[in-house]
Coordinates of C-alpha atoms in Angstrom, one line a residue:
X197 CA 115.4 -15.0 -64.8
X198 CA 114.0 -18.1 -63.0
X199 CA 114.9 -18.2 -59.4
X200 CA 114.4 -21.3 -57.1
X201 CA 114.8 -20.9 -53.3
X202 CA 114.8 -24.1 -51.4
X203 CA 112.1 -25.6 -53.8
X204 CA 110.9 -29.1 -52.9
X205 CA 108.3 -31.4 -54.4
X206 CA 106.7 -34.4 -52.7
X207 CA 104.4 -37.0 -54.2
X208 CA 102.6 -39.7 -52.5
X209 CA 105.0 -39.4 -49.5
X210 CA 108.1 -39.5 -51.7
X211 CA 110.6 -36.6 -51.8
X212 CA 111.3 -36.2 -55.6
X213 CA 113.1 -32.7 -55.2
X214 CA 114.6 -31.4 -51.8
X215 CA 115.6 -27.8 -51.2
X216 CA 116.8 -26.8 -54.6
X217 CA 118.2 -23.3 -54.9
X218 CA 119.2 -22.1 -58.4
X219 CA 119.1 -19.1 -60.8
X220 CA 118.5 -19.8 -64.5
X221 CA 119.1 -16.6 -66.4
X222 CA 117.9 -15.9 -70.0
X223 CA 120.5 -16.4 -72.8
X224 CA 122.2 -19.6 -71.4
X225 CA 121.6 -23.2 -72.6
X226 CA 121.4 -25.3 -69.4
X227 CA 121.4 -29.1 -69.3
X228 CA 119.7 -30.9 -66.4
X229 CA 121.8 -34.1 -65.8
X230 CA 121.7 -37.0 -63.3
X231 CA 120.6 -40.7 -63.0
X232 CA 117.1 -42.0 -63.8
X233 CA 114.8 -40.7 -60.9
X234 CA 117.2 -38.0 -59.9
X235 CA 114.5 -35.4 -60.4
X236 CA 115.3 -33.8 -63.8
X237 CA 111.9 -34.2 -65.4
X238 CA 110.2 -33.0 -62.1
X239 CA 112.4 -29.9 -62.1
X240 CA 111.6 -28.9 -65.6
X241 CA 107.9 -29.6 -65.0
X242 CA 108.0 -27.2 -62.0
X243 CA 109.6 -24.5 -64.2
X244 CA 106.9 -25.1 -66.7
X245 CA 104.1 -24.9 -64.2
X246 CA 103.0 -28.5 -64.9
X247 CA 103.6 -29.2 -61.2
X248 CA 103.4 -26.9 -58.2
X249 CA 106.2 -26.9 -55.6
X250 CA 105.4 -28.6 -52.2
X251 CA 107.7 -26.1 -50.5
X252 CA 110.1 -23.1 -51.3
X253 CA 109.7 -20.1 -53.8
X254 CA 109.8 -20.4 -57.6
X255 CA 109.9 -17.1 -59.4
X256 CA 110.2 -15.7 -62.9
X257 CA 111.3 -12.1 -63.2
X258 CA 110.9 -11.8 -59.4
X259 CA 107.2 -12.8 -59.6
X260 CA 105.9 -16.0 -58.2
X261 CA 105.0 -18.5 -60.9
X262 CA 101.6 -19.2 -59.5
X263 CA 100.8 -15.4 -59.9
X264 CA 101.3 -15.4 -63.7
X265 CA 98.2 -15.6 -65.7
X266 CA 98.3 -18.6 -67.9
X267 CA 98.4 -16.8 -71.4
X268 CA 100.8 -14.2 -70.0
X269 CA 103.2 -17.0 -68.7
X270 CA 103.0 -18.8 -72.1
X271 CA 104.1 -15.6 -73.8
X272 CA 107.3 -15.9 -71.9
X273 CA 108.0 -19.7 -71.4
X274 CA 107.4 -22.5 -73.9
X275 CA 107.5 -26.2 -72.8
X276 CA 107.9 -29.5 -74.8
X277 CA 107.1 -32.7 -72.8
X278 CA 109.0 -35.9 -73.2
X279 CA 106.0 -37.7 -74.6
X280 CA 104.6 -35.8 -77.5
X281 CA 100.8 -35.7 -78.1
X282 CA 99.3 -37.5 -81.2
X283 CA 98.5 -35.3 -84.1
X284 CA 95.9 -36.2 -86.9
X285 CA 94.4 -34.4 -89.8
X286 CA 96.9 -31.5 -89.3
X287 CA 99.6 -30.2 -91.7
X288 CA 103.0 -29.1 -90.3
X289 CA 102.1 -25.5 -90.8
X290 CA 98.8 -25.9 -89.1
X291 CA 100.6 -27.5 -86.1
X292 CA 103.2 -24.9 -85.8
X293 CA 100.3 -22.3 -85.9
X294 CA 99.1 -23.6 -82.4
X295 CA 102.2 -21.9 -81.0
X296 CA 100.6 -18.6 -81.6
X297 CA 97.7 -19.4 -79.1
X298 CA 99.0 -17.5 -76.3
X299 CA 98.9 -14.2 -78.4
X300 CA 95.4 -14.4 -79.7
X301 CA 93.5 -17.0 -77.7
X302 CA 91.0 -19.6 -79.1
X303 CA 88.5 -17.1 -80.6
X304 CA 91.1 -14.5 -81.7
X305 CA 91.8 -13.8 -85.3
X306 CA 94.9 -15.3 -86.8
X307 CA 96.6 -12.4 -88.5
X308 CA 99.6 -11.2 -90.4
X309 CA 101.9 -11.1 -87.4
X310 CA 101.0 -14.7 -86.5
X311 CA 101.7 -15.9 -90.1
X312 CA 105.0 -14.1 -90.0
X313 CA 106.0 -15.9 -86.7
X314 CA 104.8 -19.3 -88.2
X315 CA 106.9 -18.9 -91.4
X316 CA 109.9 -17.7 -89.4
X317 CA 109.8 -20.7 -87.1
X318 CA 109.5 -23.1 -90.0
X319 CA 112.5 -21.5 -91.6
X320 CA 114.7 -21.4 -88.5
X321 CA 114.0 -25.0 -88.0
X322 CA 114.5 -26.3 -91.5
X323 CA 110.9 -27.4 -91.6
X324 CA 109.6 -25.1 -94.4
X325 CA 110.2 -27.6 -97.2
X326 CA 107.6 -30.0 -95.8
X327 CA 105.2 -27.4 -94.2
X328 CA 102.2 -28.9 -96.2
X329 CA 102.8 -32.5 -95.3
X330 CA 100.6 -34.4 -92.7
X331 CA 102.3 -34.0 -89.3
X332 CA 101.5 -37.7 -88.5
X333 CA 103.6 -38.9 -91.3
X334 CA 106.9 -37.3 -90.4
X335 CA 110.0 -39.1 -89.5
X336 CA 111.5 -38.9 -85.8
X337 CA 113.9 -36.1 -86.9
X338 CA 111.3 -34.1 -88.8
X339 CA 108.7 -34.3 -86.0
X340 CA 111.2 -33.1 -83.5
X341 CA 111.9 -30.1 -85.8
X342 CA 108.2 -29.2 -86.2
X343 CA 107.5 -29.3 -82.4
X344 CA 110.4 -27.1 -81.9
X345 CA 109.1 -24.8 -84.6
X346 CA 105.8 -24.6 -82.7
X347 CA 107.7 -23.5 -79.6
X348 CA 109.6 -20.9 -81.5
X349 CA 106.2 -19.7 -83.1
X350 CA 105.3 -19.0 -79.6
X351 CA 107.9 -16.3 -79.4
X352 CA 109.0 -16.8 -75.9
X353 CA 112.2 -16.0 -73.9
X354 CA 112.6 -19.5 -72.5
X355 CA 112.4 -23.1 -74.1
X356 CA 112.0 -25.9 -71.6
X357 CA 112.5 -29.4 -73.0
X358 CA 112.2 -32.8 -71.4
X359 CA 114.6 -35.0 -73.5
X360 CA 114.6 -33.1 -76.8
X361 CA 117.3 -35.6 -78.2
X362 CA 115.6 -39.0 -77.3
X363 CA 115.4 -40.1 -81.0
X364 CA 117.1 -43.5 -81.4
X365 CA 119.2 -42.2 -84.4
X366 CA 122.4 -40.5 -83.2
X367 CA 122.4 -38.3 -86.3
X368 CA 119.0 -36.9 -85.3
X369 CA 120.2 -36.3 -81.8
X370 CA 123.2 -34.2 -82.9
X371 CA 121.0 -32.5 -85.4
X372 CA 118.4 -31.4 -82.8
X373 CA 121.0 -30.2 -80.2
X374 CA 123.1 -28.4 -82.8
X375 CA 119.7 -26.6 -83.7
X376 CA 118.9 -25.8 -80.1
X377 CA 122.3 -24.5 -79.3
X378 CA 122.4 -22.2 -82.4
X379 CA 118.9 -21.0 -81.8
X380 CA 119.7 -20.1 -78.2
X381 CA 122.5 -18.1 -79.2
X382 CA 121.0 -16.4 -82.2
X383 CA 117.8 -15.5 -80.5
X384 CA 119.1 -14.9 -77.0
X385 CA 116.7 -17.7 -75.6
X386 CA 117.1 -19.5 -72.3
X387 CA 117.2 -23.1 -73.0
X388 CA 116.6 -25.6 -70.2
X389 CA 116.7 -29.2 -71.2
X390 CA 116.8 -32.7 -69.7
X391 CA 119.6 -34.7 -71.1
X392 CA 120.7 -38.3 -70.4
X393 CA 124.0 -38.3 -72.2
X394 CA 126.6 -36.5 -70.2
X395 CA 128.9 -36.1 -73.2
X396 CA 126.1 -34.5 -75.3
X397 CA 125.2 -32.2 -72.4
X398 CA 129.0 -31.0 -71.9
X399 CA 129.2 -30.5 -75.7
X400 CA 126.1 -28.5 -76.2
X401 CA 125.4 -26.7 -72.9
X402 CA 126.7 -23.6 -71.4
X403 CA 125.9 -24.8 -67.9
X404 CA 125.1 -28.2 -66.3
X405 CA 122.8 -28.6 -63.3
X406 CA 123.5 -32.1 -61.7
X407 CA 121.0 -33.7 -59.6
X408 CA 121.3 -36.7 -57.5
X409 CA 118.5 -38.4 -55.4
X410 CA 116.4 -35.1 -55.8
X411 CA 119.1 -32.8 -54.6
X412 CA 121.3 -30.4 -56.2
X413 CA 124.7 -32.0 -56.4
X414 CA 126.5 -29.3 -58.5
X415 CA 125.9 -26.6 -60.9
X416 CA 128.4 -24.8 -63.3
X417 CA 130.1 -24.8 -66.7
X418 CA 130.9 -28.3 -68.1
X419 CA 134.6 -27.8 -67.5
X420 CA 133.8 -27.5 -63.7
X421 CA 131.6 -30.5 -63.6
X422 CA 133.4 -32.9 -65.9
X423 CA 135.8 -34.3 -63.4
X424 CA 136.1 -37.9 -62.0
X425 CA 135.0 -37.1 -58.5
X426 CA 131.9 -35.2 -59.5
X427 CA 130.9 -37.8 -62.2
X428 CA 131.2 -40.7 -59.7
X429 CA 129.2 -38.9 -57.0
X430 CA 126.6 -38.4 -59.8
X431 CA 126.5 -41.7 -61.6
X432 CA 127.9 -43.9 -58.7
X433 CA 130.6 -45.5 -60.9
X434 CA 134.2 -44.5 -61.6
X435 CA 134.8 -42.4 -64.8
X436 CA 137.7 -41.0 -66.6
X437 CA 137.6 -37.6 -68.3
X438 CA 139.4 -37.1 -71.6
X439 CA 139.6 -34.1 -73.9
X440 CA 138.1 -34.5 -77.3
X441 CA 140.9 -34.6 -79.9
X442 CA 139.0 -32.2 -82.3
X443 CA 136.5 -30.1 -80.6
X444 CA 138.4 -29.9 -77.2
X445 CA 135.5 -30.4 -74.8
X446 CA 135.7 -32.8 -72.0
X447 CA 134.6 -36.3 -72.6
X448 CA 133.6 -38.8 -69.9
X449 CA 134.3 -42.6 -70.3
X450 CA 133.6 -45.4 -67.8
X451 CA 136.7 -46.6 -65.8

């Protein structure tokens, strides 16, 4: 379990996060929501150890994050940033294989267990069919699947993702979020992801964490947060909440 107790983060005199207290257990899909600049990306970077808190305590399994050795931490937590690095001269299978680094190190031997995890990750993400293609020649949807496969090959308990559904094609967004929800449930993973679309978050997440101005506004199941008062406090505009005619989940629309 991730535990945050009064966690703050300041940068260049600005308070980006202020006294956040949360528990994020394994096995839930959690969506971080809020307006631009609310602190969503900062929070996921703190969980991923890309940033260090300015104040408060941040722990995983009761152990301060800064006390985890790097490779040991990477065996429990995998992180995908918003901007993906360029890849050249690598096949899809080779790129996914980099997810095994925490288990054997840069000079370790890539063995049968590593190959097993790579093939499993390719199958689970639907990327096995183009495993031999150059990674730089993939479509947006294919590329997202391959990077997700690399995280799965890492064989961790948590996936941390900064805007995993940022592809401009709505069909790709739905595919990736469907896949993340199903993988989280099937594998018992803790999935924490930054999402901008409140309706997508309500549809795919077990729990929402709403940030406003760097502070925790609300946390709970979508049914508890998807109400006009909370949404107006979150986005500063009046919103209605309707029920989806088929799926049944709450849907927010601008007043």
